mmCIF file of C-alpha atoms in Angstrom:
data_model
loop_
_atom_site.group_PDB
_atom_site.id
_atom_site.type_symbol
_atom_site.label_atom_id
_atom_site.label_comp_id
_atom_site.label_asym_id
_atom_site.label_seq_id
_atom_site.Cartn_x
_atom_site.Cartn_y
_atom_site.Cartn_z
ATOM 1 C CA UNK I 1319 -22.834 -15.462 1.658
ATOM 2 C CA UNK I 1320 -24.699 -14.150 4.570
ATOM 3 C CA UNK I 1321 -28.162 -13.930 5.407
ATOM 4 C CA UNK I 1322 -28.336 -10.416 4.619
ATOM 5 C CA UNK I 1323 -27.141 -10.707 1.759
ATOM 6 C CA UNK I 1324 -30.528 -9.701 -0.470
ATOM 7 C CA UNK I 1325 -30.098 -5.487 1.254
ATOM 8 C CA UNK I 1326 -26.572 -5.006 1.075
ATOM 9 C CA UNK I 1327 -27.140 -6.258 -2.450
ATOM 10 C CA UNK I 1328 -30.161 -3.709 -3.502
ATOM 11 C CA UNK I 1329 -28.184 -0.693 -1.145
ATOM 12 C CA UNK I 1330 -24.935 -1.262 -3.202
ATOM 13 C CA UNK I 1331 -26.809 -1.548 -6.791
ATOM 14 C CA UNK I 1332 -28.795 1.695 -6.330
ATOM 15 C CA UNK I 1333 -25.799 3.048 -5.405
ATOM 16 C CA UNK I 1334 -24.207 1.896 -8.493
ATOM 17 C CA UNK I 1335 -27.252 3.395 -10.642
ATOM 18 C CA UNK I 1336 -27.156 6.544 -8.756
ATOM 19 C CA UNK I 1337 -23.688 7.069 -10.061
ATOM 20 C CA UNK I 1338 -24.583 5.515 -13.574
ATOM 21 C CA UNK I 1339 -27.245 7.124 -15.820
ATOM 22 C CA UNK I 1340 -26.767 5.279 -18.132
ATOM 23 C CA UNK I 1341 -26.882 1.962 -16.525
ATOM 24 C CA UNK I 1342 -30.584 1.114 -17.677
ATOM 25 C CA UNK I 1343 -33.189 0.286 -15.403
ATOM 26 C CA UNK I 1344 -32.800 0.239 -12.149
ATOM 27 C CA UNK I 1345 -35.720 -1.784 -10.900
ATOM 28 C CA UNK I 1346 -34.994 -4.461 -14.272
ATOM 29 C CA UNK I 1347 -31.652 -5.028 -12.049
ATOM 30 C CA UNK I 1348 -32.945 -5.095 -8.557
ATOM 31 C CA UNK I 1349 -35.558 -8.047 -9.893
ATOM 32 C CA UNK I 1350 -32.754 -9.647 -11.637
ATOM 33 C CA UNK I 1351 -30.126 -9.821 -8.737
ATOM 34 C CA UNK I 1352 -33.441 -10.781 -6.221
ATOM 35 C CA UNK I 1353 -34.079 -13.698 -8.383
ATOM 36 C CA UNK I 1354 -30.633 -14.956 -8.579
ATOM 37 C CA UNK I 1355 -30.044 -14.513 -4.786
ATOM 38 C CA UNK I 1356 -33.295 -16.795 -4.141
ATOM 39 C CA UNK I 1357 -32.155 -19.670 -6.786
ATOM 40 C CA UNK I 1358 -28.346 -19.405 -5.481
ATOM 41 C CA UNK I 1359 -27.808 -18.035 -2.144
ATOM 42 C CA UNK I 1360 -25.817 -14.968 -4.036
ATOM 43 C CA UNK I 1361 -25.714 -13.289 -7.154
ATOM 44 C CA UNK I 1362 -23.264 -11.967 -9.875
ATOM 45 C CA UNK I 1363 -22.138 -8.533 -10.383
ATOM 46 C CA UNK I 1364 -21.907 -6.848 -13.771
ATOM 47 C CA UNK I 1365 -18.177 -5.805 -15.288
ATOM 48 C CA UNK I 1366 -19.475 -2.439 -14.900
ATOM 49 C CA UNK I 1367 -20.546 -2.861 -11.174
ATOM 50 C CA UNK I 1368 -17.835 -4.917 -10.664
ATOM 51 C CA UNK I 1369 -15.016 -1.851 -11.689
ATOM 52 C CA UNK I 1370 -16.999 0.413 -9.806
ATOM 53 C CA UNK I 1371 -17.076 -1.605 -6.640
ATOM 54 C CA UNK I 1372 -13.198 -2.274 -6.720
ATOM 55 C CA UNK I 1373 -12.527 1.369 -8.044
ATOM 56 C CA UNK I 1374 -14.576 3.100 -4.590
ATOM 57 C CA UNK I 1375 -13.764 0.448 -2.431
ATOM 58 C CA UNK I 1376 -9.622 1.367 -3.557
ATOM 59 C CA UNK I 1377 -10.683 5.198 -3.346
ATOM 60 C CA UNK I 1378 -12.492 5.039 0.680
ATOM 61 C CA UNK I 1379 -9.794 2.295 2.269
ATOM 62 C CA UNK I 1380 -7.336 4.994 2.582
ATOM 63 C CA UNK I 1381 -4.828 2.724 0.310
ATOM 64 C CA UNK I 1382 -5.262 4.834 -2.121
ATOM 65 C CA UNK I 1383 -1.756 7.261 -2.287
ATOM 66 C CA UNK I 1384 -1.768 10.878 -3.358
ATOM 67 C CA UNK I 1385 -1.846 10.979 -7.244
ATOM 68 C CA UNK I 1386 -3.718 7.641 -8.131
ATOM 69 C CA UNK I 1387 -6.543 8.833 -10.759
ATOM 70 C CA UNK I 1388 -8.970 6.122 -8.930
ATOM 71 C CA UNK I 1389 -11.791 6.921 -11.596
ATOM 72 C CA UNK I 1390 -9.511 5.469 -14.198
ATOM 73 C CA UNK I 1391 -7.932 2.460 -12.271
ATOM 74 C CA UNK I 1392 -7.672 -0.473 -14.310
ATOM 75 C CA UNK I 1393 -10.055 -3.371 -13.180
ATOM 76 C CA UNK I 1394 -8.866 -6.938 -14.004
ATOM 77 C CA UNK I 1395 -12.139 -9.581 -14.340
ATOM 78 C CA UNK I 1396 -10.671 -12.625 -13.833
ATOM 79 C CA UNK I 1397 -13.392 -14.066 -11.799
ATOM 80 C CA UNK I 1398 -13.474 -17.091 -13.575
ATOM 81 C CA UNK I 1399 -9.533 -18.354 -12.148
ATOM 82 C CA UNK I 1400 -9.953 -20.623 -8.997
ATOM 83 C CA UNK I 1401 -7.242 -22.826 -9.860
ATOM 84 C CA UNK I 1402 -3.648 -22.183 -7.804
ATOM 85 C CA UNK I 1403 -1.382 -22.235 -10.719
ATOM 86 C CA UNK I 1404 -4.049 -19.791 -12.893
ATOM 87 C CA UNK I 1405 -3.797 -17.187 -10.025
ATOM 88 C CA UNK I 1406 -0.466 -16.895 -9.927
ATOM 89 C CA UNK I 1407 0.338 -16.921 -13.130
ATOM 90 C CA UNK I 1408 -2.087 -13.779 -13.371
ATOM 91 C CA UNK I 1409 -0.920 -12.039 -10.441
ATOM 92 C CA UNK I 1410 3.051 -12.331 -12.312
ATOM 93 C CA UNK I 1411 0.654 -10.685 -14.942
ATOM 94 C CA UNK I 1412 -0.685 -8.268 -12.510
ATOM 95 C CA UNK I 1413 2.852 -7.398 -11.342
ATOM 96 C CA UNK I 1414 4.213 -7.051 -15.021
ATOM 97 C CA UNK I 1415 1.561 -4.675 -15.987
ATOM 98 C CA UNK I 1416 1.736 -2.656 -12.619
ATOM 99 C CA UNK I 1417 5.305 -2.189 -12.513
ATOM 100 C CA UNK I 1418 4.800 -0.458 -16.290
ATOM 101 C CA UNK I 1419 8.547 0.368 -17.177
ATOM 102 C CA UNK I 1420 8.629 2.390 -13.833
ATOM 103 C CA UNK I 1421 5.417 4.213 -14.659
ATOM 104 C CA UNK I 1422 4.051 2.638 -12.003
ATOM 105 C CA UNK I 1423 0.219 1.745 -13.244
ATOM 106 C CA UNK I 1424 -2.681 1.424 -10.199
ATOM 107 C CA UNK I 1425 -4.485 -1.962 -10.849
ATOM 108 C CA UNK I 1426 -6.495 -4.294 -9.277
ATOM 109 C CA UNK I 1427 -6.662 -8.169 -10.057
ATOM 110 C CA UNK I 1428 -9.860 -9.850 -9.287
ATOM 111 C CA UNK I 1429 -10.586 -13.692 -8.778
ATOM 112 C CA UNK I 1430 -13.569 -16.204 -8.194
ATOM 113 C CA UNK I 1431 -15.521 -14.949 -5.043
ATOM 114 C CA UNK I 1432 -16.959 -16.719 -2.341
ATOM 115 C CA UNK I 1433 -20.215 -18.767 -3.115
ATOM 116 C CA UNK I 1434 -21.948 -21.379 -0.824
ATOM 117 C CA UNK I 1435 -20.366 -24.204 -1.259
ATOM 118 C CA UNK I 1436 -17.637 -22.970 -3.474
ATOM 119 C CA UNK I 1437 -15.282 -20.574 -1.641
ATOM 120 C CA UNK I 1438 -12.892 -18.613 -3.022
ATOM 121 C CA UNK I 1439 -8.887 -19.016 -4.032
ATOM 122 C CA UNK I 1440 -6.731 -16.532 -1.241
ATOM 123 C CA UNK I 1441 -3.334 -15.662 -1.451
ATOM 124 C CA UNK I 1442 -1.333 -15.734 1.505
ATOM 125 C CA UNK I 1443 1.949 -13.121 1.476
ATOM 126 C CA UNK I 1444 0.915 -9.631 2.398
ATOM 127 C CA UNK I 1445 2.659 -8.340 -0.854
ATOM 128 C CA UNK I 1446 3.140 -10.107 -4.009
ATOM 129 C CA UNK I 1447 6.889 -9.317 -3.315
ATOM 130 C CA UNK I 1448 8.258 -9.826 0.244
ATOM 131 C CA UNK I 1449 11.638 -10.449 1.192
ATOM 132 C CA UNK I 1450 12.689 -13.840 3.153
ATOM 133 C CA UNK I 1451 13.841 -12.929 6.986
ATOM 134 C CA UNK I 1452 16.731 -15.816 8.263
ATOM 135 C CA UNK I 1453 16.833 -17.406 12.124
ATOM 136 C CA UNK I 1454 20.224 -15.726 12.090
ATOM 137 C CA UNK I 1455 18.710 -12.066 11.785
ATOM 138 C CA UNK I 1456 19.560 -12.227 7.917
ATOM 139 C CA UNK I 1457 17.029 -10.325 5.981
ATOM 140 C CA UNK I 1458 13.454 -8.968 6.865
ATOM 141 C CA UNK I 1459 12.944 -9.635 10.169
ATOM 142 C CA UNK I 1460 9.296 -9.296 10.242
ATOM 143 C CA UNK I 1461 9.034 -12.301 8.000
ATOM 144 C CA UNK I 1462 11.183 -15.057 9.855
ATOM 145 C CA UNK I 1463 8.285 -17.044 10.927
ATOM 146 C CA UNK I 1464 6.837 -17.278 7.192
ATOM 147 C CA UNK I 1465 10.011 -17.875 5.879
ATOM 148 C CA UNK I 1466 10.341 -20.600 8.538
ATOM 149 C CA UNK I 1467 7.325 -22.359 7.221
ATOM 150 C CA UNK I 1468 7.607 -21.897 3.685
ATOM 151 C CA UNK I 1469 11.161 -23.833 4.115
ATOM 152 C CA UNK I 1470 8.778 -26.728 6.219
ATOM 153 C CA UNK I 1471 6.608 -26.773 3.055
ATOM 154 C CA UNK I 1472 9.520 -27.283 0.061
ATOM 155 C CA UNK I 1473 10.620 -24.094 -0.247
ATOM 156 C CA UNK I 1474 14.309 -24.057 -0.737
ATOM 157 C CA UNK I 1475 16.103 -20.306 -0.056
ATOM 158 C CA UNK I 1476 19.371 -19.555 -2.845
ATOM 159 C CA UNK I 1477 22.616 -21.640 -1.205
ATOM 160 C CA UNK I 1478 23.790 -18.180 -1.130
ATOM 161 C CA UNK I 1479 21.309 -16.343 1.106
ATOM 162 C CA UNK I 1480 21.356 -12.568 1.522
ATOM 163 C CA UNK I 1481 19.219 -9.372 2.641
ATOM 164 C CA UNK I 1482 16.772 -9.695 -0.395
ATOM 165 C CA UNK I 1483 15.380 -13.100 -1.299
ATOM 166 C CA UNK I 1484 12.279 -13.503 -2.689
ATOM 167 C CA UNK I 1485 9.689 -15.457 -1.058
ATOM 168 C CA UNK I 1486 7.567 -18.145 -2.992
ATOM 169 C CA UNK I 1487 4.032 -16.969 -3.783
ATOM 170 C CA UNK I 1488 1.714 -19.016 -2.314
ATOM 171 C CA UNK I 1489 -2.193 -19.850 -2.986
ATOM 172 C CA UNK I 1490 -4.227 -21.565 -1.606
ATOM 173 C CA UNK I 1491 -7.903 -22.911 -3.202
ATOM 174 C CA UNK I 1492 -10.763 -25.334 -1.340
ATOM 175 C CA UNK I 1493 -9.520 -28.110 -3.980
ATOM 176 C CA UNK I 1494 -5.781 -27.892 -3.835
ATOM 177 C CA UNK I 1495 -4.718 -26.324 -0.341
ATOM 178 C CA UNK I 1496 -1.748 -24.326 -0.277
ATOM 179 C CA UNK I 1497 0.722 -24.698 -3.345
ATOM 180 C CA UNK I 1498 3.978 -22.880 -3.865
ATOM 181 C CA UNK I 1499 5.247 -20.356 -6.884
ATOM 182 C CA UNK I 1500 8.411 -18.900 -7.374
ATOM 183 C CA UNK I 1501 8.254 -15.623 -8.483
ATOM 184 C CA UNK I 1502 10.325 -15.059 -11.648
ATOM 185 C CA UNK I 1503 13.262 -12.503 -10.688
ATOM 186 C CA UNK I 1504 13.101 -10.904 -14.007
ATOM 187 C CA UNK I 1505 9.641 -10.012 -13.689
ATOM 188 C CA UNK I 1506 10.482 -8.291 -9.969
ATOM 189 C CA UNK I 1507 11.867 -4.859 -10.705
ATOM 190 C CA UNK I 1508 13.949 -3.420 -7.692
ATOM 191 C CA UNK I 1509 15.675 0.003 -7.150
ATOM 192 C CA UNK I 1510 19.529 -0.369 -5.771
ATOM 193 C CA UNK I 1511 19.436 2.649 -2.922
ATOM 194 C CA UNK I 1512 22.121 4.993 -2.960
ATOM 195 C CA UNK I 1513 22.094 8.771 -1.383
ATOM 196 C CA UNK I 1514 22.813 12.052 -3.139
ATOM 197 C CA UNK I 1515 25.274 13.354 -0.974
ATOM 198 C CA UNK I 1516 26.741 9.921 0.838
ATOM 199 C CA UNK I 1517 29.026 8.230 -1.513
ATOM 200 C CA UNK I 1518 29.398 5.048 1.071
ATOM 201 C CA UNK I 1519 26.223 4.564 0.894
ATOM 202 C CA UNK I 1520 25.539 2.554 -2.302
ATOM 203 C CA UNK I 1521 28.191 0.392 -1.105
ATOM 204 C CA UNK I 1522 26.061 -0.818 1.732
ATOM 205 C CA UNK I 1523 23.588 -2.763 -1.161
ATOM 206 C CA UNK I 1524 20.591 -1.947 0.450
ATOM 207 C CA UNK I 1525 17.502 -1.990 -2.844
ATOM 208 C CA UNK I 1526 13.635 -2.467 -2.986
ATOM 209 C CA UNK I 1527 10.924 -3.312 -5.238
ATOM 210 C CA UNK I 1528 9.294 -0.651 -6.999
ATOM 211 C CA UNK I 1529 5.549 -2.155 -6.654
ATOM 212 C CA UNK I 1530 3.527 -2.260 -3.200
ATOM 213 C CA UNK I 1531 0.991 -5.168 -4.306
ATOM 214 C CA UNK I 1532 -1.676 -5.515 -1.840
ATOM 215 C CA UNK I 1533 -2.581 -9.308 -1.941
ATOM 216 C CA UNK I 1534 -4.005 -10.575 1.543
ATOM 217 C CA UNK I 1535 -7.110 -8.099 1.849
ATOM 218 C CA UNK I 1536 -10.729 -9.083 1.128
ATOM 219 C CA UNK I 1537 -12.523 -6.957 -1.445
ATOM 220 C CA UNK I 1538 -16.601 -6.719 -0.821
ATOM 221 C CA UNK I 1539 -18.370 -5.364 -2.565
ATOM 222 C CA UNK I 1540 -22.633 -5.200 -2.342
ATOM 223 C CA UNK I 1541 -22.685 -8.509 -0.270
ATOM 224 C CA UNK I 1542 -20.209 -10.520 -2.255
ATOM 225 C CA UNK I 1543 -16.252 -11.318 -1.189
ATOM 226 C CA UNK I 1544 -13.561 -11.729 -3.673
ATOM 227 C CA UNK I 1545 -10.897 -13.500 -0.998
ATOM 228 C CA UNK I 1546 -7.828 -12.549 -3.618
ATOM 229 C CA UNK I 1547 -8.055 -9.169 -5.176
ATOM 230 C CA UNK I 1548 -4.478 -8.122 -5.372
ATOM 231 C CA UNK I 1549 -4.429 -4.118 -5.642
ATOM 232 C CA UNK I 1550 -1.696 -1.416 -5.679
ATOM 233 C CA UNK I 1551 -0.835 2.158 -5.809
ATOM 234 C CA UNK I 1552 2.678 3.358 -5.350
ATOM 235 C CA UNK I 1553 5.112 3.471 -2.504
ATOM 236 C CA UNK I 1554 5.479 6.067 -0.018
ATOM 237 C CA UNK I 1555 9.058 6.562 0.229
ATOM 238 C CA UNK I 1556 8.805 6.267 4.288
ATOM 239 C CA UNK I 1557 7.380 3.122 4.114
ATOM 240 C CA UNK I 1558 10.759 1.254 2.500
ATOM 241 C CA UNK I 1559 12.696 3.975 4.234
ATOM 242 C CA UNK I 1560 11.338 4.271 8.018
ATOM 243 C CA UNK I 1561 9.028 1.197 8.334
ATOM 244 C CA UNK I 1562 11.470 -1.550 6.519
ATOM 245 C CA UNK I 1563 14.956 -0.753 6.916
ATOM 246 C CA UNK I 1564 14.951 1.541 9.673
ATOM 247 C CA UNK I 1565 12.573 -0.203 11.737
ATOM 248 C CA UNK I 1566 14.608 -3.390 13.960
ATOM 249 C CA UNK I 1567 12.025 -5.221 14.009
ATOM 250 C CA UNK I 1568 12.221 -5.111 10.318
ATOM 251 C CA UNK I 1569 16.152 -5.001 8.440
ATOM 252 C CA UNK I 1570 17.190 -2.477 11.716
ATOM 253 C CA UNK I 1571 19.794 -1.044 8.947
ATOM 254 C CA UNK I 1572 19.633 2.660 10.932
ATOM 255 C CA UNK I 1573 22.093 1.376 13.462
ATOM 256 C CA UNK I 1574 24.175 0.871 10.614
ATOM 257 C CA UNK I 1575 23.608 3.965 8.661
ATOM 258 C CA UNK I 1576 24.568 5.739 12.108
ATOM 259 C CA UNK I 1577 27.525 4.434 12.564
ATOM 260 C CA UNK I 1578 28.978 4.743 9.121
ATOM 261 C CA UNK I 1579 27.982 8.385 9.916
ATOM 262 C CA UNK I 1580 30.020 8.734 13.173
ATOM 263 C CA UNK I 1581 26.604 9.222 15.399
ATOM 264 C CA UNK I 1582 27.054 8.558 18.713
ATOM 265 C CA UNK I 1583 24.481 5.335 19.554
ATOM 266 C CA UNK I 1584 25.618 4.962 23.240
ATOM 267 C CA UNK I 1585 21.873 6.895 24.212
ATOM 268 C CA UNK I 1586 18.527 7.091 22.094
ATOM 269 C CA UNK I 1587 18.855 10.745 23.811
ATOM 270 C CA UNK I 1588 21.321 11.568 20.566
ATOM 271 C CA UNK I 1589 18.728 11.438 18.233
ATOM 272 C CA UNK I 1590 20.728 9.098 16.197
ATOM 273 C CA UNK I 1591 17.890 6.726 14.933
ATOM 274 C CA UNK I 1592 16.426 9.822 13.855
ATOM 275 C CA UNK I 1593 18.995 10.933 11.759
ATOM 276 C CA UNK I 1594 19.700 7.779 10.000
ATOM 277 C CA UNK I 1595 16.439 7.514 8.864
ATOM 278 C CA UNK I 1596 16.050 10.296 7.465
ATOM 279 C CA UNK I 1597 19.463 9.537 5.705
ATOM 280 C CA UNK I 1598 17.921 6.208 4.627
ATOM 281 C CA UNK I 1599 14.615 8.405 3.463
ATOM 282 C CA UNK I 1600 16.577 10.378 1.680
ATOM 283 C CA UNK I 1601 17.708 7.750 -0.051
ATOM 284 C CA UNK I 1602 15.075 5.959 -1.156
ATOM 285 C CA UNK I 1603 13.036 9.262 -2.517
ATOM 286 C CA UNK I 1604 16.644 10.187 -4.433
ATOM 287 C CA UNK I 1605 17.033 6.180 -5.766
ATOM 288 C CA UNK I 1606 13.655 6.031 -7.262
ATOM 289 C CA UNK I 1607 13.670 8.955 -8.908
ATOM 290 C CA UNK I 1608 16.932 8.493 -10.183
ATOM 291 C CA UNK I 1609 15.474 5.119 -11.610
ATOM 292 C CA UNK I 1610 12.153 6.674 -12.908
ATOM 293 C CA UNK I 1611 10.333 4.816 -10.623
ATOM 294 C CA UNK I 1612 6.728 6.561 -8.907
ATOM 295 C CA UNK I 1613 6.930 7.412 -5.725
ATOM 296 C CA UNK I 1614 5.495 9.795 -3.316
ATOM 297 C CA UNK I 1615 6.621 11.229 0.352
ATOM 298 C CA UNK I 1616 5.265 11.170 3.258
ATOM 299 C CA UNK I 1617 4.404 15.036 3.633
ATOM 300 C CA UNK I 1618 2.487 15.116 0.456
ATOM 301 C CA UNK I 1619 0.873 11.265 1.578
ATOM 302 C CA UNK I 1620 -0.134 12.997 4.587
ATOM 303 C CA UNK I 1621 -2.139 16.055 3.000
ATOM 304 C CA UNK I 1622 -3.774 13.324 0.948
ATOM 305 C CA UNK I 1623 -4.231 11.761 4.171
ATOM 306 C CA UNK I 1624 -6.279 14.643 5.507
ATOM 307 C CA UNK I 1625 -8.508 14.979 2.866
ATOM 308 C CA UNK I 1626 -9.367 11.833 2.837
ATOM 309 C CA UNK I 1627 -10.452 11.988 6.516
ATOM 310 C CA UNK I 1628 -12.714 14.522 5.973
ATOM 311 C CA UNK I 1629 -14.217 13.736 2.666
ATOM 312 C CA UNK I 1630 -14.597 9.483 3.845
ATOM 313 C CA UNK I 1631 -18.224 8.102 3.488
ATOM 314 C CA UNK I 1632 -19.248 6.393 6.419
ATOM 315 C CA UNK I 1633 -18.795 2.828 6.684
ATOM 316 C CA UNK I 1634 -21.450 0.445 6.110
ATOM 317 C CA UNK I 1635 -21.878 -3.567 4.719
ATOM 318 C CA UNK I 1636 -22.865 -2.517 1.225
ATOM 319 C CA UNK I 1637 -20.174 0.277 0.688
ATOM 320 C CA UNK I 1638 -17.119 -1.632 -1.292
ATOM 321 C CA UNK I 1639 -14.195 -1.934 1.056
ATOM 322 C CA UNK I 1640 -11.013 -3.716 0.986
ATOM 323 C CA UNK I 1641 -10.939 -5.882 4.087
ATOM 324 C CA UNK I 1642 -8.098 -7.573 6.456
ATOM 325 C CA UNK I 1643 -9.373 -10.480 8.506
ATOM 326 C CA UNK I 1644 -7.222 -11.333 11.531
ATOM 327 C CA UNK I 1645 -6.791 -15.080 9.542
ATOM 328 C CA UNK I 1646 -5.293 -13.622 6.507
ATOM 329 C CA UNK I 1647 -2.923 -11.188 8.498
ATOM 330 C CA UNK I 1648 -1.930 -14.310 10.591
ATOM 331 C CA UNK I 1649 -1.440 -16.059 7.486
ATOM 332 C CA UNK I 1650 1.059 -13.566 5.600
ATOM 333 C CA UNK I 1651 3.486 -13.272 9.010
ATOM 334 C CA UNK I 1652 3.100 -16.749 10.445
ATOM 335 C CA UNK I 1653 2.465 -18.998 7.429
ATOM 336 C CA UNK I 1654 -0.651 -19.976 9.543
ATOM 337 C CA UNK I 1655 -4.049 -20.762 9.532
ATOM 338 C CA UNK I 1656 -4.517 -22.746 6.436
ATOM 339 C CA UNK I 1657 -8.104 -21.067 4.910
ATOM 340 C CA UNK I 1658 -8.892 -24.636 3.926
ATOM 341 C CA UNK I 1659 -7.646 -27.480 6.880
ATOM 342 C CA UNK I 1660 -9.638 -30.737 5.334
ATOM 343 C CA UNK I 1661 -7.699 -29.565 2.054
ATOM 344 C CA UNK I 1662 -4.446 -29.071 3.662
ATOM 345 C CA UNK I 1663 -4.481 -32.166 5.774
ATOM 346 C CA UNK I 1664 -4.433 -34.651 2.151
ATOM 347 C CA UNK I 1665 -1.870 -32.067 0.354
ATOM 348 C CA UNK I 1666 1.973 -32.858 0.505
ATOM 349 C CA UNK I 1667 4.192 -30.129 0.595
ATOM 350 C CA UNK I 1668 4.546 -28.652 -3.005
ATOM 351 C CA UNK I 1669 7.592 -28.367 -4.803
ATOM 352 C CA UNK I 1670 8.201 -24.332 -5.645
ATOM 353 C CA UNK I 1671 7.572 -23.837 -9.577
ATOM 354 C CA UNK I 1672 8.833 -21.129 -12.191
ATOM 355 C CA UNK I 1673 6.185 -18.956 -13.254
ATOM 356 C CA UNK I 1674 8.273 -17.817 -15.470
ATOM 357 C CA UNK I 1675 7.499 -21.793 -17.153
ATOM 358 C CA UNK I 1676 3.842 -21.200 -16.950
ATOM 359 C CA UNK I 1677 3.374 -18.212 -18.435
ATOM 360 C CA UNK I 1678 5.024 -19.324 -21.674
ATOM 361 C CA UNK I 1679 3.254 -22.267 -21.655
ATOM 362 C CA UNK I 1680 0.002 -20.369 -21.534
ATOM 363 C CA UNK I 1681 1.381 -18.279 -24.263
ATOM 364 C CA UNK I 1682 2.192 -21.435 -26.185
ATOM 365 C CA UNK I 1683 -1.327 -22.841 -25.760
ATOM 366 C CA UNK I 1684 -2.730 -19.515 -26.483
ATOM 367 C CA UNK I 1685 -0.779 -18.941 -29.560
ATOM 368 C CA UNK I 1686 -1.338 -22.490 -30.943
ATOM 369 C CA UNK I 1687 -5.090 -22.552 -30.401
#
């Protein structure tokens, strides 16, 4: 908590009033969140401010795609999980309840905040769902050095590797340091790509997952930090089309895509790498809604994009915002920093475990209670 702390607080609660009639009194509040800022270095936001925070904070990073109704996004309070295995068993949740049958649903997931003397839980992997990236150029490329490290701390990749393994989840808390989670394949819904006029192309087994989960960002909100405060929208189809398999720093697939189409790739001068993506766009627009999954494009994304340029409140420390430090982006490429060192110097590498396990035990212990 910073020094500060006690006018970010008061700007970002009579902003919360001044959007909330019916929020009671204003100066009741202000007293209230003064007192507990004195006695505890920071204070605790209502479920009410709480949604609000996460719900403008979503609507002004400009993570917010075309379509998402941000006055009705669902807020999850789970501020009270700081344990590793609790966090990801609710961000499985988080996924489950996103992904929605296809309807993709806009949520965000939100865990114990920083206090003095009792930081936090993060999440390291950019996405809840990233794909593993191989030494040997197998699989997402922009990933090799996290997959690299995840294998140095237990992880163990299929003995059949290919394009589109799924990378442990991993958490890390003050208490524990970093611990590992398989993700349970069932609960990962992907999209096999084919294209509407290219009959090849389904042979080349290219899919993705259906849900962009946002996990690494920081959400503030009015002086506080939830570290882990996993959010999505829905895909923009250029983003799995032109930014991951197009891209070679990334799966590089266009080369491919060319050459199946008889493009000439002697010169960049053809305009070949321009074609196949937007072959491999094509594609991915034409899969998803063949599989009833959400997704928007980037021409409509970038009308959206527009108007959220001009219409953008001006930054400041008590407006919500989601947040990437350079630690945490470090963190989901590299495997690297550990949030916590002292923690992570006593902690063995973990063994991966099945979510899929500790859900229904939860369910079990919740059903038997």
């Amino acid at each position: 908590m910073t020094p500060d702390v006690l006018p970010v607080a008061e700007e970002f609660v009579r902003m919360f009033h001044a959007a909330h009639s019916d929020a009671g009194s204003l100066s009741a509040r202000i007293t209230q969140v003064r007192a507990e800022i004195t006695e505890t270095g920071t204070y605790r936001h209502t479920t009410n401010e709480l949604a609000y925070g996460a719900r403008i904070a979503l609507r002004d990073s400009g993570w917010c795609t075309s379509g998402v109704p941000w006055r009705r996004l669902k807020v999850r309070d789970l501020r009270g999980y700081r344990n590793a295995a609790a966090v990801a068993g609710e961000c499985v949740e988080h996924l489950r309840l996103a992904t929605n049958g296809g309807e993709i649903r806009p949520l965000v997931t939100v865990f114990a905040p920083d206090a003095p003397g009792t930081p936090g839980p993060v999440i390291w992997n950019e996405q809840l769902v990233r794909y593993a990236g191989y030494a040997d150029g197998t699989g997402d490329r922009r990933y090799a050095q996290f997959t690299e490290t995840m294998q140095g701390m237990g992880w163990r990749p299929p003995m059949r590797r290919s394009r589109f393994d799924l990378l442990p989840l991993v958490v890390e808390t003050q208490h524990e340091g970093p611990r590992l989670f398989t993700l349970p394949s069932e609960i990962v819904h992907e999209v096999p790509l084919e294209h509407p006029t290219l009959p090849w192309f389904g042979e080349m087994g290219l899919r993705w997952h259906a849900v962009p989960v946002i996990a690494n960002m920081r959400l503030s909100i009015g002086g506080v930090n939830y570290p882990a405060a996993p959010f999505n929208s829905w895909f923009v189809g250029a983003e799995i089309g032109t930014r991951s398999l197009a891209e070679e720093g990334a799966y590089g697939v266009a080369r491919e895509v060319a050459e199946a189409l008889g493009l000439d790739t002697s010169s960049e001068r053809t305009l070949w790498r321009d074609f196949a993506t937007v072959h491999l766009n094509a594609a991915v627009l034409h899969s998803f809604d063949k599989a009833a999954v959400t997704i928007t494009d980037h021409h409509a994304e970038a009308l959206h994009r527009l108007a959220w340029l001009r219409s953008r409140q001006r930054p400041s420390a008590a407006r919500p915002a989601f947040r990437l430090d350079t630690a945490a982006a470090a963190r989901a490429r590299t495997g690297a920093p550990a949030r916590f060192t002292a923690a992570l110097d006593e902690t063995r590498p973990q063994p991966t475990s099945r979510l899929a396990e500790l859900l229904r035990q939860q369910q079990h212990a919740l059903t038997s209670a």
